[in-house]
Coordinates of C-alpha atoms in Angstrom, one line a residue:
M1 CA -32.2 19.7 49.0
I2 CA -30.5 16.3 48.6
D3 CA -26.7 16.5 48.7
A4 CA -24.0 14.4 47.0
Y5 CA -23.6 12.0 49.9
E6 CA -27.3 11.6 51.0
D7 CA -29.1 8.3 50.4
P8 CA -31.7 9.1 47.8
G9 CA -34.1 6.5 49.2
T10 CA -35.8 3.5 47.5
P11 CA -37.8 4.7 44.4
D12 CA -41.3 3.5 43.7
V13 CA -41.0 1.6 40.4
R14 CA -44.5 0.4 40.1
G15 CA -45.3 3.0 37.5
G16 CA -44.7 6.6 36.2
W17 CA -47.3 8.2 38.4
R18 CA -46.1 6.4 41.5
Y19 CA -42.5 7.4 40.8
L20 CA -43.6 11.1 40.6
W21 CA -45.5 10.8 43.8
W22 CA -42.4 9.2 45.4
L23 CA -40.4 12.3 44.5
V24 CA -43.0 14.5 46.2
R25 CA -43.1 12.2 49.4
C26 CA -39.3 12.5 49.6
Q27 CA -39.5 16.2 50.5
P28 CA -42.9 16.5 52.4
G29 CA -42.0 19.8 54.2
R30 CA -40.9 21.6 51.1
S31 CA -43.8 20.2 49.1
V32 CA -46.3 21.5 51.7
A33 CA -44.6 24.8 51.8
G34 CA -44.7 25.1 48.0
A35 CA -48.4 24.3 48.1
L36 CA -49.2 26.8 50.9
L37 CA -47.1 29.6 49.3
G38 CA -48.7 29.0 45.9
S39 CA -52.2 28.9 47.4
S40 CA -51.6 32.1 49.4
W41 CA -50.1 33.9 46.5
M42 CA -53.0 33.1 44.2
V43 CA -55.7 33.8 46.8
L44 CA -54.2 37.2 47.4
L45 CA -54.3 37.9 43.7
A46 CA -58.0 37.6 44.0
A47 CA -58.0 40.0 47.0
T48 CA -56.8 42.7 44.7
P49 CA -60.1 43.1 42.8
Y50 CA -62.0 42.8 46.1
L51 CA -60.1 45.7 47.6
M52 CA -60.5 47.7 44.4
A53 CA -64.3 47.2 44.6
K54 CA -64.4 48.4 48.2
A55 CA -62.3 51.4 47.3
I56 CA -64.7 52.3 44.5
D57 CA -68.0 51.6 46.4
E58 CA -67.0 52.9 49.8
G59 CA -64.5 55.6 48.9
L60 CA -64.5 56.9 45.3
E61 CA -68.3 56.8 44.6
P62 CA -69.5 58.5 47.8
G63 CA -66.5 60.8 47.8
D64 CA -65.1 59.5 51.2
W65 CA -61.4 60.2 50.7
A66 CA -60.4 58.8 54.0
A67 CA -62.0 55.5 53.1
L68 CA -60.4 55.6 49.7
A69 CA -57.0 56.2 51.2
G70 CA -57.5 53.4 53.6
W71 CA -58.5 50.9 51.0
C72 CA -55.6 52.0 48.6
S73 CA -53.2 51.5 51.5
A74 CA -54.5 48.1 52.1
L75 CA -54.2 47.4 48.4
F76 CA -50.6 48.5 48.4
A77 CA -49.8 46.4 51.5
V78 CA -51.4 43.3 50.1
G79 CA -49.6 43.8 46.8
S80 CA -46.3 44.2 48.5
F81 CA -46.8 41.1 50.6
N82 CA -47.9 39.1 47.7
A83 CA -44.8 40.1 45.8
W84 CA -42.7 38.6 48.6
L85 CA -44.9 35.5 48.6
S86 CA -44.3 35.1 44.9
I87 CA -40.5 35.2 45.4
M88 CA -40.7 32.7 48.2
R89 CA -43.0 30.5 46.2
H90 CA -40.6 30.5 43.2
R91 CA -37.6 29.8 45.4
T92 CA -39.3 26.9 47.2
M93 CA -40.5 25.3 43.9
T94 CA -37.0 25.7 42.4
R95 CA -35.7 23.7 45.4
V96 CA -38.5 21.1 44.9
R97 CA -37.5 20.7 41.2
M98 CA -33.8 20.6 41.9
D99 CA -34.2 18.0 44.6
A100 CA -36.3 15.8 42.2
N101 CA -33.6 16.3 39.5
F102 CA -30.7 15.4 41.7
R103 CA -32.5 12.5 43.4
T104 CA -33.5 11.0 40.0
V105 CA -29.9 11.4 38.8
K106 CA -28.6 9.6 41.9
V107 CA -31.0 6.7 41.6
V108 CA -30.2 6.3 37.9
V109 CA -26.5 6.4 38.5
G110 CA -26.9 4.0 41.5
Q111 CA -28.8 1.6 39.3
A112 CA -26.1 1.8 36.5
V113 CA -23.5 0.9 39.1
R114 CA -25.7 -1.9 40.5
L115 CA -26.1 -3.4 37.1
G116 CA -22.4 -3.1 36.5
A117 CA -21.3 -5.3 33.6
A118 CA -24.9 -6.2 32.9
L119 CA -25.8 -2.7 31.9
S120 CA -24.7 -2.9 28.3
R121 CA -26.5 -6.3 28.1
R122 CA -29.7 -5.0 29.6
T123 CA -30.1 -1.7 27.7
G124 CA -28.5 0.5 25.1
A125 CA -26.2 3.5 25.8
G126 CA -28.6 5.7 24.0
E127 CA -31.4 4.9 26.5
V128 CA -29.2 5.9 29.4
V129 CA -28.0 9.1 27.7
T130 CA -31.6 10.1 26.9
I131 CA -32.6 9.6 30.5
G132 CA -29.7 11.8 31.7
V133 CA -30.1 14.5 29.1
G134 CA -33.8 14.9 28.8
D135 CA -35.9 12.7 31.0
V136 CA -34.5 13.8 34.3
Q137 CA -35.2 17.5 33.6
T138 CA -38.7 16.7 32.4
I139 CA -39.5 14.8 35.5
A140 CA -38.3 17.6 37.7
Q141 CA -40.4 20.2 35.8
A142 CA -43.5 18.0 36.3
L143 CA -43.3 18.7 40.0
T144 CA -44.5 22.3 39.3
V145 CA -48.0 20.9 40.0
V146 CA -47.0 20.7 43.7
G147 CA -47.1 24.5 44.1
P148 CA -48.9 26.5 41.5
G149 CA -51.1 23.4 40.7
V150 CA -52.5 23.2 44.2
G151 CA -52.6 27.0 44.4
A152 CA -54.7 27.1 41.3
C153 CA -57.3 24.8 42.8
V154 CA -57.6 26.9 46.0
A155 CA -57.7 30.2 44.1
Y156 CA -60.5 28.8 41.9
L157 CA -62.6 27.8 44.9
T158 CA -61.9 31.1 46.6
V159 CA -63.0 33.2 43.6
A160 CA -66.1 31.1 43.2
A161 CA -67.1 31.8 46.8
L162 CA -66.5 35.6 46.3
L163 CA -68.6 35.5 43.1
V164 CA -71.5 33.9 45.0
S165 CA -71.7 37.0 47.2
V166 CA -71.8 39.2 44.1
S167 CA -74.1 37.2 41.8
P168 CA -75.2 33.5 41.9
L169 CA -75.5 33.5 38.1
L170 CA -71.9 34.6 37.6
A171 CA -70.7 32.1 40.2
T172 CA -72.6 29.3 38.4
V173 CA -71.1 30.3 35.0
V174 CA -67.6 30.3 36.5
L175 CA -68.0 27.1 38.4
L176 CA -69.2 25.3 35.2
G177 CA -67.1 27.1 32.6
I178 CA -63.6 26.6 34.0
P179 CA -63.9 22.8 34.3
A180 CA -65.4 22.7 30.8
I181 CA -62.2 24.5 29.5
V182 CA -60.0 22.0 31.3
L183 CA -62.0 19.1 29.8
L184 CA -61.6 20.5 26.3
V185 CA -57.8 20.5 26.7
G186 CA -57.8 16.9 28.2
P187 CA -57.9 14.9 24.9
F188 CA -54.9 16.9 23.6
L189 CA -52.9 15.9 26.7
S190 CA -53.7 12.2 26.0
R191 CA -52.5 12.6 22.5
L192 CA -49.4 14.4 23.7
Q193 CA -48.5 11.4 26.0
G194 CA -48.6 9.0 23.0
A195 CA -46.7 11.2 20.7
E196 CA -44.1 12.1 23.4
T197 CA -43.6 8.4 24.3
E198 CA -42.9 7.5 20.6
Y199 CA -40.6 10.5 20.3
R200 CA -38.6 9.5 23.4
N201 CA -38.2 5.9 22.2
R202 CA -37.0 7.0 18.8
Q203 CA -34.6 9.5 20.4
G204 CA -33.1 6.7 22.5
V205 CA -32.5 4.5 19.5
L206 CA -30.9 7.3 17.5
T207 CA -28.7 8.2 20.4
S208 CA -27.5 4.6 20.6
R209 CA -26.6 4.7 17.0
I210 CA -24.6 7.9 17.5
A211 CA -22.6 6.2 20.3
D212 CA -22.0 3.2 18.0
L213 CA -20.9 5.4 15.2
A214 CA -18.5 7.4 17.4
G215 CA -16.8 4.1 18.5
G216 CA -16.7 2.4 15.1
L217 CA -16.3 5.2 12.6
R218 CA -12.7 4.2 11.6
V219 CA -13.8 0.6 11.0
L220 CA -16.8 1.6 9.0
N221 CA -14.6 4.0 6.9
G222 CA -12.0 1.3 6.2
L223 CA -14.7 -1.2 5.1
G224 CA -16.3 1.4 2.9
G225 CA -19.5 1.3 4.9
K226 CA -19.6 4.9 6.1
G227 CA -22.0 6.0 3.3
L228 CA -24.4 3.2 3.9
V229 CA -24.6 3.9 7.7
A230 CA -24.8 7.6 7.1
D231 CA -27.8 7.0 4.8
A232 CA -29.5 4.9 7.5
F233 CA -28.7 7.5 10.2
H234 CA -30.2 10.2 7.9
R235 CA -33.3 8.2 7.4
D236 CA -33.8 7.6 11.1
S237 CA -33.1 11.3 11.8
R238 CA -35.9 12.3 9.4
H239 CA -38.3 9.9 11.2
L240 CA -37.4 11.5 14.5
Q241 CA -37.8 14.9 13.1
A242 CA -41.3 14.1 11.8
Q243 CA -42.2 12.7 15.2
G244 CA -40.9 15.8 16.8
Y245 CA -43.2 17.9 14.5
R246 CA -46.1 15.8 15.7
V247 CA -45.3 16.4 19.3
G248 CA -44.9 20.1 18.5
A249 CA -48.3 20.2 16.8
V250 CA -50.1 18.8 19.8
T251 CA -48.0 21.0 22.2
S252 CA -49.0 24.1 20.2
W253 CA -52.7 23.2 20.5
V254 CA -52.4 22.6 24.2
Q255 CA -50.6 25.9 24.8
A256 CA -52.9 27.9 22.4
L257 CA -56.0 26.6 24.1
G258 CA -54.5 27.2 27.6
V259 CA -54.3 30.9 26.8
G260 CA -57.1 31.4 24.3
L261 CA -60.0 29.7 26.0
P262 CA -59.5 31.4 29.4
T263 CA -59.4 34.8 27.6
L264 CA -62.5 34.0 25.6
F265 CA -64.2 32.9 28.9
L266 CA -63.1 36.2 30.5
A267 CA -64.9 38.1 27.7
V268 CA -68.1 36.1 28.2
V269 CA -68.2 36.6 32.0
T270 CA -67.3 40.4 31.6
W271 CA -70.2 40.8 29.1
L272 CA -72.6 39.1 31.6
A273 CA -71.4 41.3 34.4
A274 CA -71.7 44.4 32.4
R275 CA -75.4 43.6 31.6
L276 CA -76.0 43.0 35.3
A277 CA -74.5 46.3 36.2
A278 CA -76.5 48.1 33.5
Q279 CA -79.7 46.6 34.9
G280 CA -78.7 47.6 38.4
D281 CA -78.3 44.1 39.7
I282 CA -74.7 44.8 40.8
T283 CA -72.8 47.9 41.6
V284 CA -70.0 49.5 39.5
G285 CA -67.5 48.4 42.1
E286 CA -68.8 44.8 41.9
L287 CA -68.5 45.0 38.1
V288 CA -64.8 45.9 38.5
A289 CA -64.4 43.1 41.1
V290 CA -66.0 40.5 38.7
Y291 CA -63.7 41.5 36.0
G292 CA -60.7 41.3 38.3
Y293 CA -61.8 37.9 39.7
V294 CA -62.2 36.4 36.3
A295 CA -58.9 38.0 35.1
V296 CA -57.3 36.4 38.1
L297 CA -58.8 33.0 37.1
V298 CA -57.0 33.2 33.8
G299 CA -53.8 32.5 35.8
P300 CA -55.0 29.4 37.6
V301 CA -56.6 27.9 34.4
A302 CA -53.3 28.5 32.5
F303 CA -51.5 26.8 35.4
W304 CA -53.8 23.9 35.2
V305 CA -53.2 23.5 31.5
E306 CA -49.5 23.9 32.0
C307 CA -49.4 21.4 34.8
G308 CA -51.4 18.9 32.7
Y309 CA -48.9 19.4 29.9
Q310 CA -45.9 19.0 32.2
L311 CA -47.4 16.0 34.0
S312 CA -48.1 14.3 30.6
R313 CA -44.5 14.7 29.6
G314 CA -43.3 13.9 33.1
V315 CA -45.1 10.6 33.3
V316 CA -43.7 9.6 29.9
A317 CA -40.2 10.4 31.2
A318 CA -40.8 8.7 34.6
R319 CA -41.9 5.5 32.9
R320 CA -38.6 5.4 31.0
V321 CA -36.8 5.9 34.3
V322 CA -38.9 3.3 36.0
R323 CA -38.2 0.8 33.2
F324 CA -34.5 1.3 33.6
L325 CA -34.7 1.0 37.4
R326 CA -36.6 -2.3 37.0
L327 CA -33.6 -3.9 35.3
E328 CA -31.9 -6.6 37.3
P329 CA -28.1 -7.3 37.4
L330 CA -26.8 -10.8 36.7
E331 CA -28.4 -13.2 39.1
D332 CA -26.2 -14.5 41.8
R333 CA -27.3 -17.7 43.5
G334 CA -23.9 -18.9 44.2
A335 CA -23.1 -20.0 47.8
R336 CA -19.8 -21.8 47.3
D337 CA -16.2 -20.3 47.6
A338 CA -13.8 -20.0 44.7
P339 CA -11.2 -22.8 44.4
A340 CA -8.3 -22.3 46.9
E341 CA -5.7 -23.3 44.2
P342 CA -5.3 -22.5 40.5
S343 CA -7.8 -24.7 38.7
V344 CA -9.1 -25.5 35.2
L345 CA -11.8 -23.4 33.7
H346 CA -14.0 -25.4 31.4
D347 CA -16.8 -24.5 29.0
P348 CA -18.8 -27.6 28.0
E349 CA -20.7 -25.7 25.3
S350 CA -17.5 -25.1 23.3
G351 CA -15.3 -27.8 24.7
V352 CA -12.7 -25.2 25.7
S353 CA -10.6 -25.8 28.8
I354 CA -8.2 -23.1 30.2
L355 CA -5.4 -24.8 32.1
P356 CA -4.0 -23.0 35.2
G357 CA -0.6 -21.3 35.0
R358 CA -0.5 -21.3 31.2
L359 CA -0.9 -18.8 28.4
T360 CA -3.7 -20.1 26.2
A361 CA -4.8 -18.6 22.9
L362 CA -8.3 -19.0 21.3
A363 CA -8.3 -18.7 17.5
C364 CA -11.5 -18.6 15.4
A365 CA -12.5 -17.2 12.0
R366 CA -15.3 -15.3 13.9
P367 CA -13.9 -13.3 16.8
S368 CA -17.4 -13.1 18.3
D369 CA -17.4 -16.8 18.9
T370 CA -14.2 -16.7 21.0
A371 CA -15.5 -13.6 22.8
T372 CA -18.6 -15.4 23.7
V373 CA -16.6 -18.3 25.2
L374 CA -14.7 -16.0 27.4
D375 CA -18.0 -14.3 28.4
R376 CA -19.2 -17.7 29.6
L377 CA -15.9 -18.5 31.4
A378 CA -16.1 -15.1 33.2
R379 CA -19.7 -15.7 34.1
Y380 CA -21.1 -12.7 32.3
T381 CA -23.7 -14.9 30.5
P382 CA -25.5 -17.9 31.9
S383 CA -23.8 -21.2 31.0
Q384 CA -22.7 -24.6 32.3
A385 CA -19.1 -23.4 32.6
T386 CA -17.1 -24.9 35.6
W387 CA -14.1 -24.0 37.6
A388 CA -12.3 -26.8 39.3
G389 CA -15.3 -29.0 38.4
V390 CA -17.7 -26.6 40.2
P391 CA -20.4 -24.8 38.1
L392 CA -19.6 -21.1 38.0
D393 CA -23.2 -20.3 38.9
E394 CA -22.7 -22.0 42.3
I395 CA -19.7 -19.9 43.2
R396 CA -20.3 -16.5 44.8
L397 CA -20.2 -13.8 42.1
P398 CA -18.0 -11.3 44.1
Q399 CA -15.4 -14.1 44.4
I400 CA -15.5 -14.8 40.7
R401 CA -15.0 -11.0 40.0
E402 CA -12.1 -10.9 42.5
H403 CA -10.2 -13.8 40.8
I404 CA -11.3 -13.7 37.1
L405 CA -10.9 -10.6 35.0
L406 CA -12.4 -10.3 31.6
A407 CA -10.4 -7.6 29.7
D408 CA -12.4 -6.3 26.7
H409 CA -10.4 -4.4 24.0
E410 CA -13.2 -1.9 23.8
A411 CA -13.7 -1.5 27.6
D412 CA -14.7 2.0 28.7
L413 CA -12.0 4.5 29.7
F414 CA -13.2 7.4 31.9
A415 CA -12.0 11.0 31.7
G416 CA -9.3 12.0 34.2
A417 CA -5.6 11.9 34.8
L418 CA -3.9 8.9 33.1
R419 CA -2.8 7.5 36.4
D420 CA -6.4 7.5 37.7
V421 CA -7.6 5.9 34.4
I422 CA -5.3 2.9 34.7
T423 CA -5.0 2.4 38.5
G424 CA -7.0 4.8 40.6
T425 CA -4.3 4.3 43.4
D426 CA -0.9 5.4 44.3
S427 CA 0.7 2.1 43.2
D428 CA 3.6 2.2 40.8
P429 CA 2.3 1.1 37.4
A430 CA 5.8 1.1 35.7
A431 CA 6.0 -2.7 35.4
A432 CA 2.5 -3.0 33.8
I433 CA 3.3 -0.1 31.5
H434 CA 6.5 -1.8 30.3
A435 CA 4.7 -5.1 29.8
A436 CA 2.1 -3.5 27.7
V437 CA 4.7 -1.6 25.7
A438 CA 3.0 1.7 26.7
D439 CA 6.3 3.5 27.8
D440 CA 6.3 5.6 24.7
I441 CA 2.7 6.8 25.4
V442 CA 3.5 8.0 28.9
Q443 CA 6.7 9.7 27.7
A444 CA 5.0 11.5 24.8
L445 CA 2.4 13.1 27.1
P446 CA 3.2 16.6 28.4
D447 CA 2.7 15.6 32.1
G448 CA 3.3 11.9 31.9
L449 CA 0.9 9.9 34.1
D450 CA -0.7 13.2 35.4
S451 CA -1.8 14.2 31.8
P452 CA -5.5 14.5 31.4
M453 CA -7.4 12.0 29.3
D454 CA -10.6 12.6 27.5
A455 CA -13.6 10.4 27.9
Q456 CA -12.8 7.0 26.2
A457 CA -9.2 8.4 25.9
R458 CA -10.1 9.9 22.6
N459 CA -7.0 12.1 22.6
L460 CA -5.1 8.8 22.1
S461 CA -4.9 6.6 19.0
G462 CA -6.7 3.3 18.8
G463 CA -3.6 1.3 19.3
Q464 CA -2.6 3.5 22.3
R465 CA -6.0 3.1 23.9
Q466 CA -5.7 -0.7 23.5
R467 CA -2.4 -0.7 25.3
I468 CA -3.7 1.5 28.1
R469 CA -6.6 -1.0 28.6
L470 CA -4.0 -3.8 28.8
V471 CA -2.0 -1.8 31.4
R472 CA -5.1 -1.5 33.5
A473 CA -5.8 -5.2 33.3
L474 CA -2.3 -6.1 34.2
L475 CA -2.3 -3.8 37.1
A476 CA -5.3 -5.5 38.5
G477 CA -3.2 -8.6 38.8
P478 CA -6.0 -11.2 38.6
E479 CA -5.5 -14.9 39.2
V480 CA -7.2 -15.5 35.8
L481 CA -6.9 -13.0 33.0
L482 CA -9.2 -13.4 30.0
A483 CA -8.3 -10.9 27.3
I484 CA -10.4 -10.3 24.2
E485 CA -8.3 -9.3 21.2
P486 CA -5.7 -7.4 23.3
T487 CA -3.4 -6.5 20.3
S488 CA -5.8 -6.2 17.4
A489 CA -5.1 -2.5 16.8
L490 CA -1.3 -2.7 17.1
D491 CA 1.3 -2.8 14.4
A492 CA 3.3 -6.0 13.9
H493 CA 6.4 -4.9 15.8
T494 CA 4.5 -3.6 18.8
E495 CA 2.2 -6.6 18.8
A496 CA 5.2 -9.1 18.9
T497 CA 6.8 -7.2 21.8
V498 CA 3.5 -7.1 23.7
A499 CA 3.1 -10.9 23.2
S500 CA 6.5 -11.5 24.6
R501 CA 6.2 -9.2 27.5
L502 CA 2.7 -10.4 28.3
R503 CA 3.9 -14.0 28.6
A504 CA 6.7 -12.9 31.0
A505 CA 4.5 -10.7 33.1
R506 CA 1.9 -13.4 33.6
Q507 CA 4.4 -16.2 34.1
G508 CA 2.9 -18.9 36.4
R509 CA -0.6 -17.4 36.3
T510 CA -3.6 -18.3 34.1
T511 CA -4.0 -16.2 31.0
A512 CA -6.3 -16.7 27.9
V513 CA -6.4 -14.4 24.9
T514 CA -8.5 -14.5 21.8
T515 CA -6.5 -13.7 18.6
T516 CA -5.7 -14.9 15.1
S517 CA -2.4 -13.1 15.0
P518 CA 0.6 -15.5 14.4
L519 CA 2.8 -13.2 16.4
V520 CA 0.7 -13.7 19.5
L521 CA -0.2 -17.4 18.8
D522 CA 3.5 -18.3 18.6
H523 CA 4.0 -17.2 22.2
A524 CA 1.1 -19.2 23.6
D525 CA 1.7 -22.4 25.5
T526 CA -1.5 -23.8 24.1
V527 CA -3.6 -22.8 21.1
L528 CA -7.3 -23.7 20.9
Y529 CA -8.7 -23.7 17.4
L530 CA -12.4 -23.2 17.2
V531 CA -14.8 -23.7 14.2
D532 CA -18.3 -22.3 14.6
G533 CA -17.7 -21.8 18.3
K534 CA -16.7 -25.4 19.0
L535 CA -13.2 -26.7 19.8
A536 CA -11.7 -28.3 16.6
A537 CA -8.1 -28.8 17.6
T538 CA -5.6 -28.2 20.4
G539 CA -1.8 -27.8 20.2
T540 CA 1.0 -25.4 19.9
H541 CA 1.0 -22.8 17.1
Q542 CA 3.6 -24.8 15.1
Q543 CA 1.7 -28.1 15.6
L544 CA -1.6 -26.7 14.4
L545 CA 0.1 -25.0 11.4
T546 CA 1.4 -28.5 10.3
E547 CA -1.7 -30.6 11.2
E548 CA -4.8 -28.3 10.6
P549 CA -5.3 -26.9 7.1
G550 CA -8.2 -24.6 8.3
Y551 CA -6.0 -23.2 11.1
R552 CA -3.2 -22.7 8.7
A553 CA -5.5 -20.8 6.3
L554 CA -6.8 -18.6 9.0
V555 CA -3.4 -17.6 10.4
A556 CA -1.9 -17.2 6.9
R557 CA -4.7 -14.7 6.1
D558 CA -3.8 -12.8 9.2
A559 CA -0.1 -12.9 8.3
E560 CA -0.9 -11.4 4.9
V561 CA -2.8 -8.5 6.5
M562 CA 0.2 -7.7 8.7
K563 CA 2.7 -7.5 5.8

């Protein structure tokens, strides 16, 4: 079974069926063992009625007790050996499924890492969660076909051959009847694929909304929009529930037919065999054997139907995984090195220029406009932005990531000790903690920097999480720091202190922040005032207050909010 450090290999992403086949090919020995064990187990199930027929015809009916004892002993030995085969088959197939599960998890996690910052721009969080929670397990379960599925085919052919020796008529009925049963179930499997696909898609959308709600519930509550969003979520949940009922309806038909049709078929064949026995065409022992053979066939047919059901669901899940694995990270065609000296970052689309060694603030009535500008300057979206006059697209992406850091105020925080959350190394974070005014956070925690943090640091307040994110950004010590709304969740006193200390901590290095807070703007060397995403004015905070009515109104509104 694949371990935590083993290379999972290169998945086949040409389609859902090809991905499932790739999972089988990744473990050929175990897959062959599962097929052999499954086939042997099912064939020996068919040996039981054969031995019973021999015991009746050669021992019980003529009164030969020695022959009866011999055949009964053989029956016991075969049954015991088959019980062991069943255990080994189940153990092997469990390993097959677990390998497929872990291998899929590894390729999905590896793809998420490869996408990096492009992940949130390529797909929703709900899609990834749905893959991890449901699709991985469904794919693993679909590999059941490797063992019992192959075994069912072998057992079917074996029983058919045995029936030929008893009665060609019965063999013909079985050979034609079993495929007819499978064909009757086939259309339901096609319907199941369609219903399951729509259900999984709706589930991914709803999961994304849950994630969005969890992150923005306070804001929605403050704006009075909680009820509106709750109604929309309730409506989507009802749609998902209705689709789930449709999936359940098709599933119930598949499972009912998988059990009911083989049982009905068993009754028909037994009736035919009984008539042949009554007419003297077959012996009593052969009648018992025929009943046993057909009863054994109920298992393979049920396995066929079950495998078809699992494969239908597995293909739907595999297609979702393949769709995720096909996503590509940000294209990197850069071949030039980053500037050797601190240089100007320029965004022609907005007209914004970030001068080296200075604290620059971007102010706009729509925060999304300034965030978009920083996205372009950090090369997270395609643009004509330049660094030292060189287009960012022409500079090697790893070098851009090494020198330019985009610090989002909603960046993810992973679970773990606070020290690992902010630095992940043994370096002393005291200076960065002081600069971000996070001393009180560390002091209030029971174990200081060793205190455990929940995922997204949900055991901290919004303002505390924002300061922890700023600590992490400062500890990285980038040449260029682009911070999106780094103080938006802080009270006025803390915000003013952060602005002062941030300026001191980043003295001589390039820093740009997006904000409309006068407390932060007053500490900036340069303020860039944007209107509709375009540069409208440049100057100090005080200059723009005097010369730009729009800027004055924007900042005054923010000042009123802080009172």
